[in-house]
PDB file of C-alpha atoms in Angstrom:
ATOM      1  CA  MET A   1      -5.941 -33.014 -27.943  1.00 41.00           C
ATOM      2  CA  CYS A   2      -2.981 -32.018 -25.768  1.00 43.00           C
ATOM      3  CA  CYS A   3      -4.951 -29.239 -24.089  1.00 43.00           C
ATOM      4  CA  SER A   4      -7.954 -31.409 -23.248  1.00 43.00           C
ATOM      5  CA  SER A   5      -5.758 -34.176 -21.880  1.00 43.00           C
ATOM      6  CA  SER A   6      -3.928 -31.613 -19.739  1.00 41.00           C
ATOM      7  CA  ILE A   7      -7.224 -30.360 -18.328  1.00 39.00           C
ATOM      8  CA  GLU A   8      -8.352 -33.903 -17.544  1.00 49.00           C
ATOM      9  CA  ARG A   9      -5.017 -34.604 -15.840  1.00 43.00           C
ATOM     10  CA  ASP A  10      -5.366 -31.456 -13.716  1.00 43.00           C
ATOM     11  CA  LYS A  11      -8.901 -32.476 -12.737  1.00 45.00           C
ATOM     12  CA  ALA A  12      -7.685 -35.914 -11.733  1.00 46.00           C
ATOM     13  CA  MET A  13      -4.926 -34.403  -9.584  1.00 45.00           C
ATOM     14  CA  MET A  14      -7.351 -32.044  -7.840  1.00 43.00           C
ATOM     15  CA  GLY A  15      -9.974 -34.714  -7.203  1.00 49.00           C
ATOM     16  CA  GLU A  16     -13.706 -34.201  -7.064  1.00 55.00           C
ATOM     17  CA  PRO A  17     -14.674 -30.724  -5.818  1.00 55.00           C
ATOM     18  CA  GLU A  18     -16.451 -30.519  -2.478  1.00 61.00           C
ATOM     19  CA  ALA A  19     -19.657 -28.497  -2.733  1.00 68.00           C
ATOM     20  CA  PHE A  20     -19.805 -25.214  -0.828  1.00 68.00           C
ATOM     21  CA  ASP A  21     -22.669 -25.641   1.596  1.00 73.00           C
ATOM     22  CA  ILE A  22     -23.322 -22.226   3.140  1.00 76.00           C
ATOM     23  CA  SER A  23     -25.791 -23.796   5.551  1.00 82.00           C
ATOM     24  CA  ALA A  24     -22.808 -25.199   7.454  1.00 84.00           C
ATOM     25  CA  VAL A  25     -21.926 -21.668   8.575  1.00 90.00           C
ATOM     26  CA  LYS A  26     -25.275 -19.956   8.105  1.00 89.00           C
ATOM     27  CA  GLY A  27     -25.667 -17.097  10.562  1.00 92.00           C
ATOM     28  CA  MET A  28     -21.916 -16.618  11.058  1.00 96.00           C
ATOM     29  CA  LYS A  29     -20.317 -13.268  10.237  1.00 97.00           C
ATOM     30  CA  PHE A  30     -17.068 -12.949   8.304  1.00 98.00           C
ATOM     31  CA  PHE A  31     -14.390 -10.293   7.881  1.00 98.00           C
ATOM     32  CA  ASP A  32     -12.081 -10.501   4.859  1.00 98.00           C
ATOM     33  CA  PRO A  33      -8.995  -8.472   5.841  1.00 98.00           C
ATOM     34  CA  HIS A  34      -7.328  -8.564   2.421  1.00 98.00           C
ATOM     35  CA  VAL A  35      -9.423  -8.444  -0.753  1.00 98.00           C
ATOM     36  CA  HIS A  36      -8.912  -6.292  -3.858  1.00 97.00           C
ATOM     37  CA  MET A  37     -12.484  -5.316  -4.622  1.00 96.00           C
ATOM     38  CA  THR A  38     -11.450  -2.792  -7.271  1.00 95.00           C
ATOM     39  CA  SER A  39     -10.927  -5.911  -9.415  1.00 95.00           C
ATOM     40  CA  ARG A  40     -14.314  -7.450  -8.617  1.00 95.00           C
ATOM     41  CA  THR A  41     -17.873  -7.005  -9.849  1.00 92.00           C
ATOM     42  CA  THR A  42     -21.056  -5.973  -8.071  1.00 90.00           C
ATOM     43  CA  ASP A  43     -22.132  -9.622  -8.292  1.00 92.00           C
ATOM     44  CA  ASP A  44     -19.121 -10.492  -6.139  1.00 95.00           C
ATOM     45  CA  TYR A  45     -20.213  -7.959  -3.530  1.00 95.00           C
ATOM     46  CA  GLN A  46     -23.700  -9.460  -3.493  1.00 93.00           C
ATOM     47  CA  ALA A  47     -22.354 -13.003  -3.206  1.00 95.00           C
ATOM     48  CA  MET A  48     -20.087 -11.990  -0.330  1.00 96.00           C
ATOM     49  CA  ALA A  49     -22.948 -10.291   1.502  1.00 95.00           C
ATOM     50  CA  ASP A  50     -25.163 -13.349   0.975  1.00 94.00           C
ATOM     51  CA  ALA A  51     -22.401 -15.565   2.414  1.00 95.00           C
ATOM     52  CA  GLY A  52     -22.088 -13.504   5.602  1.00 96.00           C
ATOM     53  CA  VAL A  53     -19.209 -11.134   4.834  1.00 97.00           C
ATOM     54  CA  VAL A  54     -19.983  -7.958   6.772  1.00 97.00           C
ATOM     55  CA  ALA A  55     -16.671  -6.088   6.485  1.00 98.00           C
ATOM     56  CA  LEU A  56     -13.456  -6.122   4.498  1.00 98.00           C
ATOM     57  CA  ILE A  57     -10.107  -4.409   4.063  1.00 98.00           C
ATOM     58  CA  GLU A  58      -8.820  -3.505   0.621  1.00 98.00           C
ATOM     59  CA  PRO A  59      -5.050  -3.007   0.551  1.00 98.00           C
ATOM     60  CA  ALA A  60      -3.427  -0.805  -2.062  1.00 97.00           C
ATOM     61  CA  PHE A  61      -1.634  -3.070  -4.547  1.00 95.00           C
ATOM     62  CA  TRP A  62      -0.189  -3.513  -8.018  1.00 92.00           C
ATOM     63  CA  LEU A  63      -2.871  -3.277 -10.700  1.00 90.00           C
ATOM     64  CA  GLY A  64      -1.327  -5.750 -13.136  1.00 89.00           C
ATOM     65  CA  GLN A  65       0.745  -3.312 -15.154  1.00 91.00           C
ATOM     66  CA  PRO A  66       3.077  -0.570 -13.973  1.00 89.00           C
ATOM     67  CA  ARG A  67       1.671   2.877 -13.316  1.00 94.00           C
ATOM     68  CA  THR A  68       3.653   5.527 -15.131  1.00 93.00           C
ATOM     69  CA  GLY A  69       2.775   8.711 -13.281  1.00 97.00           C
ATOM     70  CA  LEU A  70       2.012  10.079  -9.848  1.00 98.00           C
ATOM     71  CA  ASP A  71      -1.566  11.034 -10.696  1.00 97.00           C
ATOM     72  CA  SER A  72      -2.463   7.393 -11.360  1.00 97.00           C
ATOM     73  CA  PHE A  73      -1.448   6.587  -7.769  1.00 98.00           C
ATOM     74  CA  ARG A  74      -3.323   9.611  -6.473  1.00 98.00           C
ATOM     75  CA  ASP A  75      -6.515   8.625  -8.293  1.00 97.00           C
ATOM     76  CA  TYR A  76      -6.193   4.996  -7.173  1.00 97.00           C
ATOM     77  CA  TYR A  77      -5.773   5.892  -3.503  1.00 98.00           C
ATOM     78  CA  SER A  78      -8.704   8.289  -3.815  1.00 98.00           C
ATOM     79  CA  SER A  79     -10.873   5.508  -5.218  1.00 97.00           C
ATOM     80  CA  LEU A  80     -10.075   3.260  -2.238  1.00 98.00           C
ATOM     81  CA  ILE A  81     -11.314   5.826   0.253  1.00 97.00           C
ATOM     82  CA  GLY A  82     -14.103   7.084  -1.996  1.00 96.00           C
ATOM     83  CA  TRP A  83     -15.975   5.259  -4.739  1.00 94.00           C
ATOM     84  CA  GLU A  84     -15.010   1.709  -3.687  1.00 96.00           C
ATOM     85  CA  ARG A  85     -16.062   2.334  -0.108  1.00 96.00           C
ATOM     86  CA  PHE A  86     -19.385   3.653  -1.369  1.00 94.00           C
ATOM     87  CA  ARG A  87     -19.858   0.712  -3.765  1.00 94.00           C
ATOM     88  CA  SER A  88     -19.279  -1.725  -0.905  1.00 95.00           C
ATOM     89  CA  SER A  89     -21.760   0.085   1.320  1.00 94.00           C
ATOM     90  CA  GLN A  90     -24.512  -0.456  -1.248  1.00 92.00           C
ATOM     91  CA  PHE A  91     -24.342  -4.162  -0.432  1.00 93.00           C
ATOM     92  CA  GLY A  92     -24.185  -3.699   3.333  1.00 94.00           C
ATOM     93  CA  ILE A  93     -20.463  -4.450   3.594  1.00 96.00           C
ATOM     94  CA  LYS A  94     -18.261  -2.083   5.605  1.00 97.00           C
ATOM     95  CA  HIS A  95     -15.172  -1.196   3.549  1.00 97.00           C
ATOM     96  CA  TYR A  96     -11.809  -0.233   5.017  1.00 98.00           C
ATOM     97  CA  CYS A  97      -8.464   0.037   3.296  1.00 98.00           C
ATOM     98  CA  THR A  98      -4.733   0.160   3.835  1.00 98.00           C
ATOM     99  CA  ILE A  99      -2.635   2.607   1.844  1.00 98.00           C
ATOM    100  CA  GLY A 100       0.947   2.128   0.722  1.00 98.00           C
ATOM    101  CA  LEU A 101       3.446   1.849  -2.118  1.00 98.00           C
ATOM    102  CA  ASN A 102       3.508  -1.781  -3.180  1.00 96.00           C
ATOM    103  CA  SER A 103       6.819  -3.594  -3.341  1.00 96.00           C
ATOM    104  CA  ARG A 104       6.753  -4.269  -7.077  1.00 95.00           C
ATOM    105  CA  GLU A 105       6.437  -0.601  -7.994  1.00 96.00           C
ATOM    106  CA  ALA A 106       8.949   0.460  -5.362  1.00 96.00           C
ATOM    107  CA  ASN A 107      11.583  -0.516  -7.915  1.00 96.00           C
ATOM    108  CA  ASN A 108      10.682   2.517 -10.044  1.00 97.00           C
ATOM    109  CA  GLU A 109      12.613   4.813  -7.716  1.00 96.00           C
ATOM    110  CA  SER A 110      11.941   8.119  -9.441  1.00 97.00           C
ATOM    111  CA  LEU A 111       8.195   7.511  -9.208  1.00 97.00           C
ATOM    112  CA  ALA A 112       8.434   5.905  -5.770  1.00 98.00           C
ATOM    113  CA  GLU A 113       9.982   9.096  -4.380  1.00 98.00           C
ATOM    114  CA  GLN A 114       6.971  11.064  -5.574  1.00 98.00           C
ATOM    115  CA  VAL A 115       4.517   8.517  -4.155  1.00 98.00           C
ATOM    116  CA  MET A 116       6.171   8.735  -0.739  1.00 98.00           C
ATOM    117  CA  GLU A 117       5.438  12.473  -0.725  1.00 98.00           C
ATOM    118  CA  ILE A 118       1.680  11.972  -1.143  1.00 98.00           C
ATOM    119  CA  LEU A 119       1.195   8.991   1.182  1.00 98.00           C
ATOM    120  CA  PRO A 120       0.721  11.234   4.261  1.00 97.00           C
ATOM    121  CA  LEU A 121      -2.205  12.864   2.446  1.00 97.00           C
ATOM    122  CA  PHE A 122      -4.038   9.530   2.477  1.00 98.00           C
ATOM    123  CA  ILE A 123      -2.995   7.437   5.468  1.00 98.00           C
ATOM    124  CA  TYR A 124      -4.729   9.790   7.929  1.00 97.00           C
ATOM    125  CA  LYS A 125      -8.066   9.616   6.094  1.00 97.00           C
ATOM    126  CA  GLU A 126     -11.152   8.105   7.696  1.00 96.00           C
ATOM    127  CA  GLY A 127     -11.349   4.334   7.248  1.00 97.00           C
ATOM    128  CA  VAL A 128      -7.638   3.836   6.545  1.00 98.00           C
ATOM    129  CA  VAL A 129      -6.687   1.103   9.011  1.00 98.00           C
ATOM    130  CA  GLY A 130      -3.044   0.552   8.150  1.00 98.00           C
ATOM    131  CA  VAL A 131      -0.071   1.083   5.880  1.00 98.00           C
ATOM    132  CA  GLY A 132      -0.043  -1.658   3.286  1.00 95.00           C
ATOM    133  CA  GLU A 133       0.401  -3.807   1.540  1.00 97.00           C
ATOM    134  CA  ILE A 134       4.152  -3.243   1.649  1.00 98.00           C
ATOM    135  CA  GLY A 135       7.240  -5.408   1.829  1.00 97.00           C
ATOM    136  CA  PHE A 136       9.227  -7.479  -0.644  1.00 97.00           C
ATOM    137  CA  ASP A 137       8.690  -8.857  -4.149  1.00 95.00           C
ATOM    138  CA  ASP A 138      12.100  -9.483  -5.758  1.00 95.00           C
ATOM    139  CA  GLN A 139      13.811  -8.519  -2.485  1.00 96.00           C
ATOM    140  CA  THR A 140      15.796  -5.682  -4.040  1.00 97.00           C
ATOM    141  CA  ALA A 141      17.600  -2.822  -2.326  1.00 98.00           C
ATOM    142  CA  ALA A 142      14.932  -0.395  -3.569  1.00 98.00           C
ATOM    143  CA  GLU A 143      12.149  -2.521  -2.091  1.00 98.00           C
ATOM    144  CA  GLU A 144      13.926  -2.548   1.257  1.00 98.00           C
ATOM    145  CA  LYS A 145      14.457   1.207   1.147  1.00 98.00           C
ATOM    146  CA  TYR A 146      10.759   1.992   0.637  1.00 98.00           C
ATOM    147  CA  TYR A 147       9.649  -0.721   3.030  1.00 98.00           C
ATOM    148  CA  ARG A 148      11.726   0.929   5.742  1.00 98.00           C
ATOM    149  CA  LEU A 149      10.419   4.403   4.916  1.00 98.00           C
ATOM    150  CA  GLN A 150       6.832   3.199   5.108  1.00 98.00           C
ATOM    151  CA  LEU A 151       7.439   1.442   8.418  1.00 98.00           C
ATOM    152  CA  GLU A 152       8.579   4.799   9.760  1.00 98.00           C
ATOM    153  CA  LEU A 153       5.447   6.408   8.334  1.00 98.00           C
ATOM    154  CA  ALA A 154       3.237   3.810  10.003  1.00 98.00           C
ATOM    155  CA  GLU A 155       4.979   4.306  13.326  1.00 98.00           C
ATOM    156  CA  GLU A 156       4.504   8.070  13.118  1.00 98.00           C
ATOM    157  CA  ALA A 157       0.813   7.639  12.293  1.00 98.00           C
ATOM    158  CA  GLY A 158       0.243   4.941  14.906  1.00 98.00           C
ATOM    159  CA  LEU A 159      -1.092   2.539  12.270  1.00 98.00           C
ATOM    160  CA  PRO A 160      -0.732  -1.224  11.882  1.00 98.00           C
ATOM    161  CA  VAL A 161       1.381  -2.523   9.000  1.00 98.00           C
ATOM    162  CA  GLN A 162       0.159  -5.045   6.427  1.00 98.00           C
ATOM    163  CA  VAL A 163       3.181  -6.882   5.006  1.00 98.00           C
ATOM    164  CA  HIS A 164       3.215  -8.612   1.621  1.00 97.00           C
ATOM    165  CA  THR A 165       5.608 -11.556   1.699  1.00 96.00           C
ATOM    166  CA  PRO A 166       7.246 -12.537  -1.613  1.00 93.00           C
ATOM    167  CA  HIS A 167       6.162 -15.384  -3.842  1.00 87.00           C
ATOM    168  CA  ARG A 168       9.791 -16.395  -4.460  1.00 89.00           C
ATOM    169  CA  ASP A 169      12.110 -17.347  -1.595  1.00 93.00           C
ATOM    170  CA  LYS A 170       9.238 -16.694   0.787  1.00 94.00           C
ATOM    171  CA  LYS A 171      10.922 -17.895   3.974  1.00 96.00           C
ATOM    172  CA  LYS A 172      13.913 -15.570   3.535  1.00 97.00           C
ATOM    173  CA  GLY A 173      11.669 -12.637   2.597  1.00 97.00           C
ATOM    174  CA  THR A 174       9.367 -13.229   5.545  1.00 98.00           C
ATOM    175  CA  GLN A 175      12.253 -13.422   8.011  1.00 98.00           C
ATOM    176  CA  ARG A 176      13.793 -10.253   6.566  1.00 98.00           C
ATOM    177  CA  SER A 177      10.449  -8.432   6.739  1.00 98.00           C
ATOM    178  CA  MET A 178      10.143  -9.254  10.437  1.00 98.00           C
ATOM    179  CA  ASP A 179      13.785  -8.434  11.191  1.00 98.00           C
ATOM    180  CA  ILE A 180      13.458  -4.979   9.639  1.00 98.00           C
ATOM    181  CA  ALA A 181      10.179  -4.246  11.443  1.00 98.00           C
ATOM    182  CA  LEU A 182      11.849  -5.056  14.752  1.00 98.00           C
ATOM    183  CA  GLU A 183      14.918  -2.974  13.827  1.00 98.00           C
ATOM    184  CA  HIS A 184      12.565  -0.008  13.426  1.00 98.00           C
ATOM    185  CA  GLY A 185      11.136  -0.587  16.877  1.00 97.00           C
ATOM    186  CA  LEU A 186       7.664  -1.709  15.806  1.00 98.00           C
ATOM    187  CA  ASP A 187       5.667  -3.848  18.180  1.00 98.00           C
ATOM    188  CA  PRO A 188       5.167  -7.170  16.330  1.00 98.00           C
ATOM    189  CA  TYR A 189       1.563  -7.136  17.561  1.00 98.00           C
ATOM    190  CA  SER A 190       0.983  -4.168  15.229  1.00 98.00           C
ATOM    191  CA  VAL A 191       2.378  -5.976  12.176  1.00 98.00           C
ATOM    192  CA  ILE A 192       0.294  -8.366  10.077  1.00 98.00           C
ATOM    193  CA  ILE A 193       2.523 -10.705   8.068  1.00 98.00           C
ATOM    194  CA  ASP A 194       0.474 -11.852   5.090  1.00 97.00           C
ATOM    195  CA  HIS A 195       0.558 -14.723   2.564  1.00 96.00           C
ATOM    196  CA  ASN A 196       2.021 -17.194   5.047  1.00 97.00           C
ATOM    197  CA  ASN A 197       2.401 -20.912   4.447  1.00 95.00           C
ATOM    198  CA  GLU A 198       3.596 -23.987   6.333  1.00 95.00           C
ATOM    199  CA  GLU A 199       7.202 -22.848   5.945  1.00 96.00           C
ATOM    200  CA  THR A 200       6.740 -19.476   7.653  1.00 97.00           C
ATOM    201  CA  VAL A 201       3.906 -19.755  10.179  1.00 98.00           C
ATOM    202  CA  LYS A 202       5.843 -21.150  13.139  1.00 98.00           C
ATOM    203  CA  GLU A 203       8.430 -18.365  13.224  1.00 98.00           C
ATOM    204  CA  VAL A 204       5.874 -15.618  12.587  1.00 98.00           C
ATOM    205  CA  LEU A 205       3.806 -16.713  15.568  1.00 98.00           C
ATOM    206  CA  GLU A 206       6.794 -17.369  17.824  1.00 98.00           C
ATOM    207  CA  ARG A 207       8.070 -13.842  17.201  1.00 98.00           C
ATOM    208  CA  GLY A 208       4.726 -12.313  18.169  1.00 98.00           C
ATOM    209  CA  PHE A 209       3.466 -11.140  14.756  1.00 98.00           C
ATOM    210  CA  TRP A 210       0.009 -11.710  13.314  1.00 98.00           C
ATOM    211  CA  ALA A 211      -0.039 -14.515  10.727  1.00 98.00           C
ATOM    212  CA  ALA A 212      -2.432 -13.966   7.826  1.00 98.00           C
ATOM    213  CA  PHE A 213      -3.089 -16.652   5.228  1.00 97.00           C
ATOM    214  CA  THR A 214      -4.376 -16.047   1.729  1.00 95.00           C
ATOM    215  CA  ILE A 215      -6.719 -18.720   0.419  1.00 94.00           C
ATOM    216  CA  TYR A 216      -5.953 -18.440  -3.271  1.00 85.00           C
ATOM    217  CA  PRO A 217      -5.978 -21.298  -5.796  1.00 77.00           C
ATOM    218  CA  PHE A 218      -2.651 -22.844  -6.803  1.00 71.00           C
ATOM    219  CA  THR A 219      -0.323 -19.954  -5.926  1.00 72.00           C
ATOM    220  CA  LYS A 220      -0.731 -19.425  -2.171  1.00 76.00           C
ATOM    221  CA  MET A 221      -2.802 -21.583   0.194  1.00 84.00           C
ATOM    222  CA  GLY A 222      -5.626 -24.052  -0.221  1.00 89.00           C
ATOM    223  CA  ASN A 223      -8.219 -24.182   2.521  1.00 91.00           C
ATOM    224  CA  GLU A 224      -7.648 -27.865   3.248  1.00 92.00           C
ATOM    225  CA  ARG A 225      -4.084 -26.937   4.181  1.00 94.00           C
ATOM    226  CA  MET A 226      -5.476 -24.042   6.208  1.00 96.00           C
ATOM    227  CA  VAL A 227      -7.598 -26.412   8.272  1.00 96.00           C
ATOM    228  CA  GLU A 228      -4.506 -28.416   9.161  1.00 96.00           C
ATOM    229  CA  ILE A 229      -2.584 -25.284  10.151  1.00 97.00           C
ATOM    230  CA  VAL A 230      -5.297 -24.221  12.595  1.00 98.00           C
ATOM    231  CA  LYS A 231      -5.417 -27.747  13.980  1.00 98.00           C
ATOM    232  CA  GLN A 232      -1.653 -27.639  14.545  1.00 98.00           C
ATOM    233  CA  TYR A 233      -1.119 -24.037  15.703  1.00 98.00           C
ATOM    234  CA  GLY A 234      -4.481 -23.057  17.119  1.00 97.00           C
ATOM    235  CA  SER A 235      -6.381 -19.868  16.325  1.00 98.00           C
ATOM    236  CA  GLU A 236      -4.456 -17.194  18.236  1.00 98.00           C
ATOM    237  CA  ARG A 237      -3.101 -14.384  16.000  1.00 98.00           C
ATOM    238  CA  ILE A 238      -4.122 -16.256  12.834  1.00 98.00           C
ATOM    239  CA  MET A 239      -6.494 -14.869  10.195  1.00 98.00           C
ATOM    240  CA  VAL A 240      -7.558 -15.878   6.699  1.00 98.00           C
ATOM    241  CA  ASN A 241      -8.281 -13.742   3.656  1.00 97.00           C
ATOM    242  CA  SER A 242      -9.034 -14.135  -0.043  1.00 96.00           C
ATOM    243  CA  ALA A 243      -6.853 -11.404  -1.637  1.00 92.00           C
ATOM    244  CA  ALA A 244      -9.297 -11.834  -4.528  1.00 92.00           C
ATOM    245  CA  ASP A 245      -7.973  -9.736  -7.392  1.00 89.00           C
ATOM    246  CA  TRP A 246      -7.777  -9.686 -11.193  1.00 89.00           C
ATOM    247  CA  GLY A 247      -6.276 -13.178 -11.225  1.00 88.00           C
ATOM    248  CA  ILE A 248      -8.038 -16.516 -10.860  1.00 87.00           C
ATOM    249  CA  SER A 249      -9.249 -16.087  -7.299  1.00 90.00           C
ATOM    250  CA  ASP A 250     -12.325 -16.453  -5.118  1.00 93.00           C
ATOM    251  CA  PRO A 251     -14.001 -13.617  -3.165  1.00 95.00           C
ATOM    252  CA  LEU A 252     -15.852 -16.255  -1.114  1.00 95.00           C
ATOM    253  CA  ALA A 253     -12.618 -17.838   0.134  1.00 95.00           C
ATOM    254  CA  VAL A 254     -13.214 -16.783   3.748  1.00 97.00           C
ATOM    255  CA  PRO A 255     -16.749 -18.214   4.179  1.00 96.00           C
ATOM    256  CA  LYS A 256     -15.773 -21.295   2.162  1.00 95.00           C
ATOM    257  CA  THR A 257     -12.820 -21.875   4.463  1.00 95.00           C
ATOM    258  CA  ALA A 258     -15.093 -21.438   7.478  1.00 96.00           C
ATOM    259  CA  ALA A 259     -17.513 -23.999   6.047  1.00 95.00           C
ATOM    260  CA  LEU A 260     -14.692 -26.475   5.447  1.00 94.00           C
ATOM    261  CA  MET A 261     -13.354 -25.934   8.958  1.00 96.00           C
ATOM    262  CA  LYS A 262     -16.834 -26.665  10.306  1.00 95.00           C
ATOM    263  CA  MET A 263     -17.092 -29.812   8.204  1.00 93.00           C
ATOM    264  CA  ARG A 264     -13.640 -30.954   9.370  1.00 95.00           C
ATOM    265  CA  GLY A 265     -14.504 -30.625  13.041  1.00 96.00           C
ATOM    266  CA  LEU A 266     -13.009 -27.301  14.136  1.00 97.00           C
ATOM    267  CA  SER A 267     -14.900 -25.467  16.868  1.00 97.00           C
ATOM    268  CA  ASP A 268     -17.116 -22.473  16.158  1.00 96.00           C
ATOM    269  CA  GLN A 269     -14.873 -20.438  18.451  1.00 97.00           C
ATOM    270  CA  ASP A 270     -11.738 -21.204  16.423  1.00 98.00           C
ATOM    271  CA  ILE A 271     -13.570 -20.552  13.168  1.00 98.00           C
ATOM    272  CA  GLN A 272     -14.874 -17.211  14.392  1.00 98.00           C
ATOM    273  CA  LEU A 273     -11.413 -16.152  15.557  1.00 98.00           C
ATOM    274  CA  VAL A 274      -9.614 -16.844  12.275  1.00 98.00           C
ATOM    275  CA  THR A 275     -12.392 -15.608   9.984  1.00 98.00           C
ATOM    276  CA  TYR A 276     -13.670 -12.619  11.971  1.00 98.00           C
ATOM    277  CA  ASN A 277     -12.451 -11.594  15.425  1.00 98.00           C
ATOM    278  CA  ASN A 278      -8.685 -11.715  14.960  1.00 98.00           C
ATOM    279  CA  ALA A 279      -8.729  -9.381  11.968  1.00 98.00           C
ATOM    280  CA  ILE A 280     -10.882  -6.919  13.895  1.00 98.00           C
ATOM    281  CA  LYS A 281      -8.527  -7.024  16.871  1.00 98.00           C
ATOM    282  CA  ALA A 282      -5.413  -6.535  14.722  1.00 98.00           C
ATOM    283  CA  PHE A 283      -6.676  -3.631  12.611  1.00 98.00           C
ATOM    284  CA  ALA A 284      -8.693  -1.937  15.372  1.00 98.00           C
ATOM    285  CA  GLN A 285      -5.291  -0.803  16.640  1.00 98.00           C
ATOM    286  CA  SER A 286      -5.622   1.909  13.982  1.00 98.00           C
ATOM    287  CA  GLY A 287      -8.441   3.548  15.936  1.00 97.00           C
ATOM    288  CA  GLN A 288     -10.400   3.564  12.666  1.00 96.00           C
ATOM    289  CA  LEU A 289     -12.257   0.262  12.915  1.00 96.00           C
ATOM    290  CA  ASP A 290     -15.328  -0.232  15.078  1.00 92.00           C
ATOM    291  CA  GLU A 291     -17.446  -3.374  14.906  1.00 94.00           C
ATOM    292  CA  SER A 292     -20.532  -1.335  15.752  1.00 91.00           C
ATOM    293  CA  ASP A 293     -20.218   0.269  12.293  1.00 91.00           C
ATOM    294  CA  PHE A 294     -20.879  -3.066  10.573  1.00 93.00           C
ATOM    295  CA  ASN A 295     -24.307  -3.915   9.175  1.00 80.00           C
ATOM    296  CA  ALA A 296     -25.314  -0.331   8.489  1.00 76.00           C
ATOM    297  CA  GLN A 297     -28.639   0.157   6.736  1.00 79.00           C
ATOM    298  CA  ILE A 298     -28.411   0.210   2.953  1.00 79.00           C
ATOM    299  CA  ASP A 299     -29.707   3.425   1.418  1.00 74.00           C
ATOM    300  CA  LEU A 300     -29.949   2.990  -2.339  1.00 70.00           C
ATOM    301  CA  THR A 301     -30.942   6.626  -2.751  1.00 71.00           C
ATOM    302  CA  GLU A 302     -27.441   7.691  -1.746  1.00 78.00           C
ATOM    303  CA  LYS A 303     -25.000   8.840  -4.383  1.00 75.00           C
ATOM    304  CA  PHE A 304     -21.261   9.307  -4.492  1.00 65.00           C
ATOM    305  CA  GLU A 305     -20.289  12.518  -6.291  1.00 65.00           C
ATOM    306  CA  GLY A 306     -23.548  12.280  -8.239  1.00 64.00           C
ATOM    307  CA  ASN A 307     -23.021   8.639  -9.203  1.00 74.00           C
ATOM    308  CA  THR A 308     -24.781   5.437  -8.162  1.00 75.00           C
ATOM    309  CA  ILE A 309     -24.370   1.721  -8.842  1.00 72.00           C
ATOM    310  CA  LEU A 310     -27.929   1.695 -10.202  1.00 70.00           C
ATOM    311  CA  ARG A 311     -28.862   2.546 -13.754  1.00 68.00           C
ATOM    312  CA  GLY A 312     -32.288   3.704 -14.908  1.00 64.00           C
ATOM    313  CA  GLY A 313     -33.972   2.859 -11.616  1.00 65.00           C
ATOM    314  CA  GLN A 314     -32.808  -0.776 -11.681  1.00 66.00           C
ATOM    315  CA  GLN A 315     -32.529  -2.819  -8.513  1.00 64.00           C
ATOM    316  CA  PRO A 316     -29.089  -4.114  -7.393  1.00 58.00           C
ATOM    317  CA  ARG A 317     -30.145  -7.772  -7.465  1.00 59.00           C
ATOM    318  CA  PRO A 318     -31.515  -9.044 -10.802  1.00 55.00           C
ATOM    319  CA  ASP A 319     -33.388 -12.319 -11.005  1.00 54.00           C
ATOM    320  CA  LYS A 320     -30.541 -14.687 -11.869  1.00 55.00           C
ATOM    321  CA  SER A 321     -32.931 -17.627 -12.203  1.00 55.00           C
ATOM    322  CA  SER A 322     -34.408 -16.118 -15.365  1.00 51.00           C
ATOM    323  CA  ILE A 323     -32.846 -16.381 -18.806  1.00 44.00           C
ATOM    324  CA  ILE A 324     -34.489 -13.051 -19.649  1.00 45.00           C
ATOM    325  CA  ILE A 325     -32.564  -9.916 -18.697  1.00 48.00           C
ATOM    326  CA  SER A 326     -35.032  -7.068 -18.694  1.00 41.00           C
TER     327      SER A 326
END
């Protein structure tokens, strides 16, 4: 009884859901600059492609439980530049990634030291468009140490930086992240500060950084709030992403936000900037991202190291209208 009443109360607080009408933004192209596709299914890839997502960036992140050895990092980074990029291509979506030691696992210093040694083996690979996602979680001394080291690595490689701002004490962590980047001589235009909210956006923009917003239920930003932010601050140096991962999240957050912006009266130009162009401009500073590479032809005969997403000659899109799976 208590559980059902709690659910009903939550529904009442959230109000009636507004249907996602893709026709509102039909024909528009979207770029999701922060989405953890390793955690998603092939159905998610298909849904994203159907909704107009033509390219994405997958940042290296924490997988939900601590990794205990260097080889698990090595294999994970390899999957971001290998199998996951191939899997994405089979749905016509161009896959890029950022590579880094995430802030949560930076606190395991003995392992973090080993990870720092292998990062240069990956950040120069094709399709790696930045060092990330890095920054603060609990805002510990160890997190700061490895954040600084990776800023130096990004500067040496001439790559943008994708900064994870903490869930707790976000304003302080965001300010500290920017302060340290400037201390290391980075151009704020090369630094994407992610997971912003109403408390951080003004200072991020005033200091010349890119402000990314994660549309993620309950824990980060809702897209109604995002509409109001664009109305207040405009569309310059602002981008939205889904960060869709193994938690309760939505890989269609970018096109859904675009549709809501359209319904709430924002211009097509502003929508295109925050859901497509700005991310391209920010990460193209890597020299690894070219819009002309989007929308490549899908070749389902291709394989990656002998493997394919197809099994037994099946097609990638089953008939979901049928109850029969054959």
